[in-house]
């Protein structure tokens, strides 16, 4: 959509990366982003898994410190925290969080870590507030399977082969039951498209004509329509799981990160999922019954997810 009062800046071209790299060498982190931020009155970070303990986590602390000095009114919306190992990581971010106007989390695990800060809140994932225009009444005979490349994540390096094999078994079983299948990539850079190709390479020839591939390229309307109109979703991607719930679809979740399990725990979901690390034990014939089970009621979640923006809306109201 074209929004008249919105300007978008991207900082991922080779030129811009080069400029940022040069300035990092002389002590300026994210130079171009900070120059842009200096033109603004409010700083907003819309989250997700943005607080994970990596070997470079101190740069993140430095970056947020700079942003807070630039924009005194700053917000973090819709994030989760972790995974992390060290107390230093936790307490460093706790100090940073205390300086924000609001830090809203999307799962109880993350919120409970910082609930003693009076600026923290807890609401369902922002994507639960997906616009009504994407909610379709039509349902076709297609099962969407969102995939990942497990070895892109350090703790899942040895699971590529068994994961691809189980996804191919899902495809075979769905095909035998008369369903079409769409293998869906959410992120090329993280190996989703490579994963799809690997799955197709081991899939028996008798099923290949029954499979379509959808490679997300930035067309949100198109991808939403595919998810909203399918019969059910096998979700390895976090937001394939969330969107499936939003669109009132049966969802079977393959958990590659605790952030997925934390949300399922918040929703009191006790079945219809498996950890990717346990996928060799997956009984396809047993679990495929999920497509006929009761749909999770998420109407209240849809409403509450919009509350991430409540404090920000009040602040923006001062500018009217």
Coordinates of C-alpha atoms in Angstrom, one line a residue:
X1 CA 0.0 0.0 0.0
X2 CA 1.2 3.5 -0.7
X3 CA 1.2 5.6 2.5
X4 CA 1.7 9.3 1.9
X5 CA 3.4 10.1 5.2
X6 CA 5.7 7.1 5.2
X7 CA 9.3 7.0 4.0
X8 CA 11.2 3.7 3.8
X9 CA 15.0 3.4 4.0
X10 CA 16.8 0.2 3.3
X11 CA 20.4 -0.3 4.6
X12 CA 21.2 -3.6 3.0
X13 CA 22.8 -2.6 -0.3
X14 CA 26.5 -3.3 -0.9
X15 CA 27.2 0.4 -0.8
X16 CA 25.4 1.0 2.5
X17 CA 26.9 -2.1 4.1
X18 CA 30.3 -0.8 3.0
X19 CA 29.7 2.6 4.5
X20 CA 28.5 1.1 7.8
X21 CA 31.5 -1.2 7.9
X22 CA 34.0 1.7 7.5
X23 CA 32.3 3.6 10.3
X24 CA 32.2 0.6 12.5
X25 CA 36.0 0.4 12.2
X26 CA 36.3 3.9 13.7
X27 CA 33.8 3.3 16.4
X28 CA 30.4 4.2 14.9
X29 CA 27.9 1.4 15.0
X30 CA 25.1 1.5 12.4
X31 CA 26.2 5.0 11.2
X32 CA 23.5 5.4 8.5
X33 CA 20.7 4.2 10.7
X34 CA 21.7 6.5 13.4
X35 CA 21.7 9.5 11.0
X36 CA 18.2 8.6 10.0
X37 CA 17.1 8.2 13.6
X38 CA 18.4 11.7 14.5
X39 CA 15.7 13.1 12.2
X40 CA 13.0 11.5 14.3
X41 CA 11.3 12.3 17.6
X42 CA 10.4 8.7 18.6
X43 CA 12.3 5.5 18.2
X44 CA 10.4 2.2 17.7
X45 CA 11.8 -1.3 17.4
X46 CA 9.2 -3.8 16.3
X47 CA 10.5 -7.1 17.6
X48 CA 10.5 -10.8 17.3
X49 CA 13.6 -12.8 18.1
X50 CA 15.9 -9.9 18.5
X51 CA 17.4 -10.6 21.9
X52 CA 19.4 -13.8 21.4
X53 CA 22.8 -14.3 23.0
X54 CA 25.4 -14.5 20.2
X55 CA 29.1 -13.9 20.2
X56 CA 28.4 -10.4 19.0
X57 CA 25.7 -9.5 21.6
X58 CA 27.7 -6.6 23.1
X59 CA 27.3 -4.7 19.8
X60 CA 23.5 -4.9 20.2
X61 CA 23.8 -3.4 23.7
X62 CA 25.9 -0.6 22.3
X63 CA 23.5 0.0 19.4
X64 CA 20.5 0.3 21.7
X65 CA 22.5 2.6 24.0
X66 CA 23.1 4.9 21.0
X67 CA 19.5 4.8 20.0
X68 CA 18.3 5.7 23.4
X69 CA 20.6 8.8 23.4
X70 CA 19.2 9.8 20.1
X71 CA 15.5 9.2 20.7
X72 CA 14.6 9.6 24.4
X73 CA 11.1 8.4 23.6
X74 CA 11.8 4.8 22.5
X75 CA 9.7 1.7 22.4
X76 CA 10.3 -2.0 21.8
X77 CA 7.1 -3.8 20.7
X78 CA 6.3 -7.5 20.3
X79 CA 9.6 -9.1 21.2
X80 CA 10.7 -12.3 22.9
X81 CA 13.9 -12.7 25.0
X82 CA 16.5 -15.4 24.5
X83 CA 17.8 -18.0 24.2
X84 CA 20.5 -16.8 26.5
X85 CA 23.1 -18.4 28.8
X86 CA 24.9 -15.7 30.8
X87 CA 23.7 -13.5 33.6
X88 CA 25.8 -10.7 32.1
X89 CA 23.6 -10.8 28.9
X90 CA 20.4 -10.8 31.0
X91 CA 21.3 -8.0 33.3
X92 CA 22.8 -5.9 30.5
X93 CA 19.6 -6.0 28.7
X94 CA 17.5 -5.4 31.8
X95 CA 19.4 -2.2 32.3
X96 CA 18.7 -1.2 28.7
X97 CA 15.1 -2.1 28.9
X98 CA 14.5 0.0 32.0
X99 CA 15.3 3.1 29.9
X100 CA 12.6 2.5 27.3
X101 CA 9.1 4.1 27.5
X102 CA 7.7 0.6 26.9
X103 CA 8.9 -2.9 26.2
X104 CA 6.1 -5.2 25.2
X105 CA 6.7 -9.0 25.0
X106 CA 4.8 -11.6 23.1
X107 CA 5.2 -14.6 25.5
X108 CA 5.0 -15.1 29.2
X109 CA 8.4 -16.6 29.5
X110 CA 10.1 -13.4 28.3
X111 CA 7.7 -11.1 30.2
X112 CA 8.3 -13.0 33.5
X113 CA 12.1 -12.3 33.2
X114 CA 11.4 -8.5 33.3
X115 CA 8.0 -8.1 34.9
X116 CA 9.5 -6.2 37.8
X117 CA 10.2 -3.3 35.4
X118 CA 7.2 -1.1 35.4
X119 CA 7.5 -0.4 31.7
X120 CA 7.1 -4.0 30.5
X121 CA 3.8 -5.5 29.2
X122 CA 2.6 -8.8 27.8
X123 CA 0.3 -9.3 24.8
X124 CA -0.1 -11.9 22.1
X125 CA 2.1 -11.8 19.0
X126 CA 1.5 -8.7 16.9
X127 CA 0.8 -10.9 13.8
X128 CA -2.4 -12.1 15.6
X129 CA -3.7 -8.7 14.6
X130 CA -3.5 -9.5 10.9
X131 CA -5.9 -7.2 8.9
X132 CA -9.4 -8.5 8.3
X133 CA -8.8 -8.2 4.5
X134 CA -6.7 -11.4 4.6
X135 CA -9.4 -13.4 6.3
X136 CA -11.1 -15.5 3.6
X137 CA -14.1 -17.8 3.8
X138 CA -12.9 -20.1 1.0
X139 CA -10.9 -23.2 1.7
X140 CA -9.3 -25.4 -1.0
X141 CA -7.8 -28.9 -0.9
X142 CA -4.2 -27.8 -0.3
X143 CA -2.0 -28.5 2.7
X144 CA 0.7 -25.8 3.2
X145 CA 4.0 -27.0 4.7
X146 CA 6.4 -24.3 5.7
X147 CA 10.0 -25.5 5.9
X148 CA 13.4 -24.5 7.2
X149 CA 17.0 -25.7 6.7
X150 CA 17.7 -27.1 10.2
X151 CA 21.5 -26.9 9.8
X152 CA 21.3 -23.1 9.6
X153 CA 20.8 -23.2 13.3
X154 CA 23.8 -24.4 15.4
X155 CA 21.8 -26.7 17.7
X156 CA 20.1 -28.5 14.7
X157 CA 23.1 -29.1 12.4
X158 CA 22.7 -32.9 12.3
X159 CA 18.9 -32.9 11.5
X160 CA 18.7 -32.0 7.8
X161 CA 18.4 -35.5 6.5
X162 CA 15.8 -36.8 9.0
X163 CA 13.8 -33.6 8.8
X164 CA 13.6 -33.7 5.0
X165 CA 12.7 -37.3 5.1
X166 CA 9.8 -36.7 7.5
X167 CA 8.5 -33.8 5.4
X168 CA 8.5 -36.0 2.3
X169 CA 6.5 -38.6 4.3
X170 CA 4.0 -35.9 5.2
X171 CA 3.7 -35.1 1.5
X172 CA 3.2 -38.8 0.6
X173 CA 0.5 -39.3 3.2
X174 CA -1.4 -36.1 2.3
X175 CA -1.2 -37.1 -1.4
X176 CA -2.5 -40.6 -0.7
X177 CA -5.5 -38.9 1.1
X178 CA -6.3 -36.8 -1.9
X179 CA -4.7 -33.5 -0.8
X180 CA -2.5 -31.2 -2.8
X181 CA 0.6 -29.8 -1.1
X182 CA 2.4 -26.5 -1.2
X183 CA 5.9 -26.3 0.1
X184 CA 6.4 -22.7 1.3
X185 CA 9.7 -20.8 1.8
X186 CA 9.6 -17.8 4.1
X187 CA 13.3 -16.8 3.9
X188 CA 15.7 -17.6 1.1
X189 CA 18.7 -16.3 3.0
X190 CA 18.1 -18.8 5.8
X191 CA 18.0 -21.7 3.4
X192 CA 14.3 -22.3 3.1
X193 CA 14.5 -22.6 -0.7
X194 CA 17.4 -25.0 -0.5
X195 CA 15.4 -27.1 1.9
X196 CA 12.5 -27.3 -0.5
X197 CA 14.8 -28.5 -3.3
X198 CA 16.3 -31.1 -1.0
X199 CA 12.9 -32.4 -0.1
X200 CA 11.9 -32.6 -3.7
X201 CA 15.1 -34.5 -4.5
X202 CA 14.1 -37.4 -2.1
X203 CA 10.4 -37.3 -2.7
X204 CA 9.2 -40.4 -4.7
X205 CA 8.4 -39.5 -8.3
X206 CA 4.8 -40.6 -8.0
X207 CA 4.1 -37.6 -5.7
X208 CA 6.1 -34.8 -7.3
X209 CA 3.3 -33.6 -9.6
X210 CA 1.1 -33.2 -6.5
X211 CA 3.5 -30.6 -5.0
X212 CA 3.7 -26.8 -5.7
X213 CA 6.5 -24.6 -4.4
X214 CA 5.9 -21.1 -3.1
X215 CA 9.0 -19.0 -2.6
X216 CA 8.2 -15.8 -0.7
X217 CA 9.6 -12.7 -2.5
X218 CA 8.0 -9.9 -0.6
X219 CA 4.4 -10.2 -2.0
X220 CA 2.5 -10.2 1.3
X221 CA -0.9 -10.2 -0.3
X222 CA -0.1 -13.3 -2.4
X223 CA 1.5 -15.3 0.5
X224 CA -1.4 -14.4 2.9
X225 CA -3.9 -15.6 0.3
X226 CA -2.2 -19.0 0.1
X227 CA -2.2 -19.5 3.8
X228 CA -5.7 -18.1 4.3
X229 CA -7.2 -20.4 1.7
X230 CA -5.5 -23.7 2.5
X231 CA -7.0 -26.7 4.3
X232 CA -4.3 -27.0 7.0
X233 CA -0.7 -26.1 7.8
X234 CA 2.3 -28.0 8.9
X235 CA 4.4 -25.2 10.3
X236 CA 8.1 -25.1 11.0
X237 CA 8.3 -21.4 10.7
X238 CA 7.0 -19.5 13.8
X239 CA 4.7 -17.2 11.9
X240 CA 3.3 -20.0 9.7
X241 CA 2.1 -21.3 13.0
X242 CA 0.7 -18.0 14.2
X243 CA -1.0 -17.2 10.8
X244 CA -2.5 -20.6 10.7
X245 CA -4.2 -19.9 14.0
X246 CA -5.3 -16.5 12.8
X247 CA -6.9 -18.0 9.7
X248 CA -8.7 -20.7 11.7
X249 CA -6.7 -23.5 10.2
X250 CA -5.7 -26.8 11.8
X251 CA -1.9 -26.5 12.5
X252 CA 0.7 -29.1 13.3
X253 CA 3.9 -27.3 14.6
X254 CA 7.4 -28.6 14.2
X255 CA 9.3 -26.7 17.0
X256 CA 12.8 -25.5 16.0
X257 CA 13.0 -22.8 18.7
X258 CA 11.6 -22.4 22.3
X259 CA 9.8 -19.3 21.2
X260 CA 7.2 -21.6 19.4
X261 CA 6.8 -23.7 22.5
X262 CA 6.4 -20.7 24.8
X263 CA 3.5 -19.4 22.7
X264 CA 1.9 -22.9 22.6
X265 CA 2.3 -23.0 26.4
X266 CA 0.6 -19.6 26.8
X267 CA -2.3 -21.0 24.7
X268 CA -2.5 -24.2 26.7
X269 CA -1.9 -26.3 23.6
X270 CA -0.8 -29.8 24.6
X271 CA -0.8 -31.7 21.3
X272 CA -0.3 -31.2 17.6
X273 CA 3.4 -30.4 17.8
X274 CA 6.8 -32.0 18.0
X275 CA 10.3 -30.7 18.6
X276 CA 12.4 -30.9 15.5
X277 CA 15.1 -32.6 17.5
X278 CA 12.6 -35.4 18.1
X279 CA 11.3 -35.7 14.6
X280 CA 12.8 -39.1 14.0
X281 CA 10.1 -40.4 16.4
X282 CA 7.2 -38.7 14.5
X283 CA 4.5 -41.1 13.6
X284 CA 2.9 -39.5 10.5
X285 CA -0.2 -41.7 10.4
X286 CA -0.9 -40.9 14.1
X287 CA -0.3 -37.1 13.9
X288 CA -2.0 -36.4 10.6
X289 CA -5.3 -36.6 12.5
X290 CA -4.7 -32.9 13.4
X291 CA -6.4 -31.8 10.2
X292 CA -9.8 -32.9 11.6
X293 CA -9.4 -31.7 15.2
X294 CA -11.1 -28.7 16.8
X295 CA -9.7 -25.3 15.8
X296 CA -8.2 -23.0 18.4
X297 CA -10.3 -20.0 19.2
X298 CA -8.0 -17.0 18.9
X299 CA -10.6 -14.1 18.7
X300 CA -9.5 -12.7 22.0
X301 CA -5.8 -13.0 21.0
X302 CA -6.5 -11.0 17.8
X303 CA -8.0 -8.2 19.9
X304 CA -5.4 -8.2 22.6
X305 CA -2.5 -8.2 20.1
X306 CA -3.3 -4.7 19.1
X307 CA -2.6 -3.5 22.7
X308 CA 1.2 -3.6 21.9
X309 CA 0.6 -0.2 20.4
X310 CA -1.5 1.3 23.2
X311 CA 1.2 3.4 24.9
X312 CA 2.7 4.4 21.5
X313 CA -0.7 5.5 20.3
X314 CA -1.1 7.7 23.3
X315 CA 2.3 9.3 22.7
X316 CA 1.5 9.8 19.0
X317 CA -1.8 11.5 20.0
X318 CA 0.3 14.3 21.6
X319 CA 1.4 15.3 18.1
X320 CA -2.0 15.8 16.7

